[in-house]
PDB file of C-alpha atoms in Angstrom:
ATOM      1  CA  MET Z   1      16.361-102.185  29.837  1.00  0.00           C
ATOM      2  CA  ASN Z   2      13.036-103.703  28.760  1.00  0.00           C
ATOM      3  CA  LEU Z   3      12.725-103.565  24.973  1.00  0.00           C
ATOM      4  CA  VAL Z   4       9.664-104.426  22.883  1.00  0.00           C
ATOM      5  CA  ILE Z   5       9.322-104.801  19.114  1.00  0.00           C
ATOM      6  CA  GLY Z   6       6.064-103.979  17.336  1.00  0.00           C
ATOM      7  CA  ILE Z   7       5.570-105.268  13.794  1.00  0.00           C
ATOM      8  CA  ASP Z   8       2.953-104.192  11.248  1.00  0.00           C
ATOM      9  CA  ALA Z   9       3.092-106.944   8.615  1.00  0.00           C
ATOM     10  CA  GLY Z  10       1.031-105.913   5.617  1.00  0.00           C
ATOM     11  CA  ALA Z  11       0.642-107.100   2.053  1.00  0.00           C
ATOM     12  CA  SER Z  12       2.894-104.463   0.484  1.00  0.00           C
ATOM     13  CA  LYS Z  13       5.286-103.549   3.309  1.00  0.00           C
ATOM     14  CA  THR Z  14       6.359-104.507   6.795  1.00  0.00           C
ATOM     15  CA  ASN Z  15       7.243-101.880   9.386  1.00  0.00           C
ATOM     16  CA  ALA Z  16       8.773-102.548  12.780  1.00  0.00           C
ATOM     17  CA  VAL Z  17       9.664-100.348  15.729  1.00  0.00           C
ATOM     18  CA  LEU Z  18      11.786-101.009  18.812  1.00  0.00           C
ATOM     19  CA  VAL Z  19      10.714 -99.200  21.976  1.00  0.00           C
ATOM     20  CA  ARG Z  20      11.800 -99.107  25.599  1.00  0.00           C
ATOM     21  CA  GLY Z  21       9.405-100.034  28.373  1.00  0.00           C
ATOM     22  CA  ASP Z  22       8.647 -96.332  28.911  1.00  0.00           C
ATOM     23  CA  GLY Z  23       7.587 -95.976  25.255  1.00  0.00           C
ATOM     24  CA  GLN Z  24      10.688 -94.181  23.963  1.00  0.00           C
ATOM     25  CA  GLU Z  25      11.436 -95.205  20.383  1.00  0.00           C
ATOM     26  CA  ILE Z  26      14.902 -96.660  19.859  1.00  0.00           C
ATOM     27  CA  ALA Z  27      14.914 -97.749  16.196  1.00  0.00           C
ATOM     28  CA  ARG Z  28      12.791 -98.555  13.147  1.00  0.00           C
ATOM     29  CA  ALA Z  29      13.110-100.976  10.245  1.00  0.00           C
ATOM     30  CA  SER Z  30      11.072-101.729   7.136  1.00  0.00           C
ATOM     31  CA  ALA Z  31      10.969-104.307   4.357  1.00  0.00           C
ATOM     32  CA  GLY Z  32       8.599-105.717   1.761  1.00  0.00           C
ATOM     33  CA  GLY Z  33       5.267-107.369   2.463  1.00  0.00           C
ATOM     34  CA  ALA Z  34       4.735-110.235   4.895  1.00  0.00           C
ATOM     35  CA  ASN Z  35       1.250-111.471   4.051  1.00  0.00           C
ATOM     36  CA  LEU Z  36       1.097-115.207   3.325  1.00  0.00           C
ATOM     37  CA  PHE Z  37      -2.041-114.771   1.222  1.00  0.00           C
ATOM     38  CA  VAL Z  38      -0.165-112.743  -1.411  1.00  0.00           C
ATOM     39  CA  SER Z  39       3.512-113.700  -0.956  1.00  0.00           C
ATOM     40  CA  PRO Z  40       5.349-117.027  -0.806  1.00  0.00           C
ATOM     41  CA  LEU Z  41       6.512-118.234   2.613  1.00  0.00           C
ATOM     42  CA  ALA Z  42      10.205-117.789   1.742  1.00  0.00           C
ATOM     43  CA  LEU Z  43       9.657-114.111   0.888  1.00  0.00           C
ATOM     44  CA  VAL Z  44       7.598-113.494   4.034  1.00  0.00           C
ATOM     45  CA  ALA Z  45      10.325-115.103   6.168  1.00  0.00           C
ATOM     46  CA  ARG Z  46      13.025-113.024   4.463  1.00  0.00           C
ATOM     47  CA  ASN Z  47      11.105-109.777   4.999  1.00  0.00           C
ATOM     48  CA  LEU Z  48      10.407-110.549   8.663  1.00  0.00           C
ATOM     49  CA  GLN Z  49      14.066-111.402   9.180  1.00  0.00           C
ATOM     50  CA  ALA Z  50      15.051-108.121   7.504  1.00  0.00           C
ATOM     51  CA  VAL Z  51      13.092-106.069  10.052  1.00  0.00           C
ATOM     52  CA  LEU Z  52      13.890-108.201  13.101  1.00  0.00           C
ATOM     53  CA  GLU Z  53      17.665-108.608  12.796  1.00  0.00           C
ATOM     54  CA  PRO Z  54      18.657-104.932  13.114  1.00  0.00           C
ATOM     55  CA  LEU Z  55      16.242-104.366  15.990  1.00  0.00           C
ATOM     56  CA  LEU Z  56      17.267-107.481  17.918  1.00  0.00           C
ATOM     57  CA  ALA Z  57      20.881-106.284  17.747  1.00  0.00           C
ATOM     58  CA  HIS Z  58      20.022-103.475  20.188  1.00  0.00           C
ATOM     59  CA  GLY Z  59      19.760-105.753  23.189  1.00  0.00           C
ATOM     60  CA  ASP Z  60      17.498-107.932  25.273  1.00  0.00           C
ATOM     61  CA  VAL Z  61      14.052-107.840  23.650  1.00  0.00           C
ATOM     62  CA  ARG Z  62      11.356-108.949  26.106  1.00  0.00           C
ATOM     63  CA  ALA Z  63       8.413-109.185  23.695  1.00  0.00           C
ATOM     64  CA  VAL Z  64       7.436-108.996  20.036  1.00  0.00           C
ATOM     65  CA  CYS Z  65       3.903-107.943  19.057  1.00  0.00           C
ATOM     66  CA  VAL Z  66       2.703-108.578  15.505  1.00  0.00           C
ATOM     67  CA  GLY Z  67      -0.259-107.192  13.625  1.00  0.00           C
ATOM     68  CA  ALA Z  68      -0.765-109.022  10.334  1.00  0.00           C
ATOM     69  CA  ALA Z  69      -3.246-108.645   7.498  1.00  0.00           C
ATOM     70  CA  GLY Z  70      -5.370-111.573   6.455  1.00  0.00           C
TER      71      GLY Z  70
END
């Protein structure tokens, strides 16, 4: 199954969604902000890890697309 993760990394929160190749949503995850202009690198990395880990556990992810503020 082809899986894709989309991430919206904003200043106050980060949302991520895992979808199949046909567009069917499989799972979602959210965490705090991931904008390097307002948060330290360690916090940004922690928040990105918090949304990626549970989604990556679903299987073979073929692509990750990120939209980030700043």
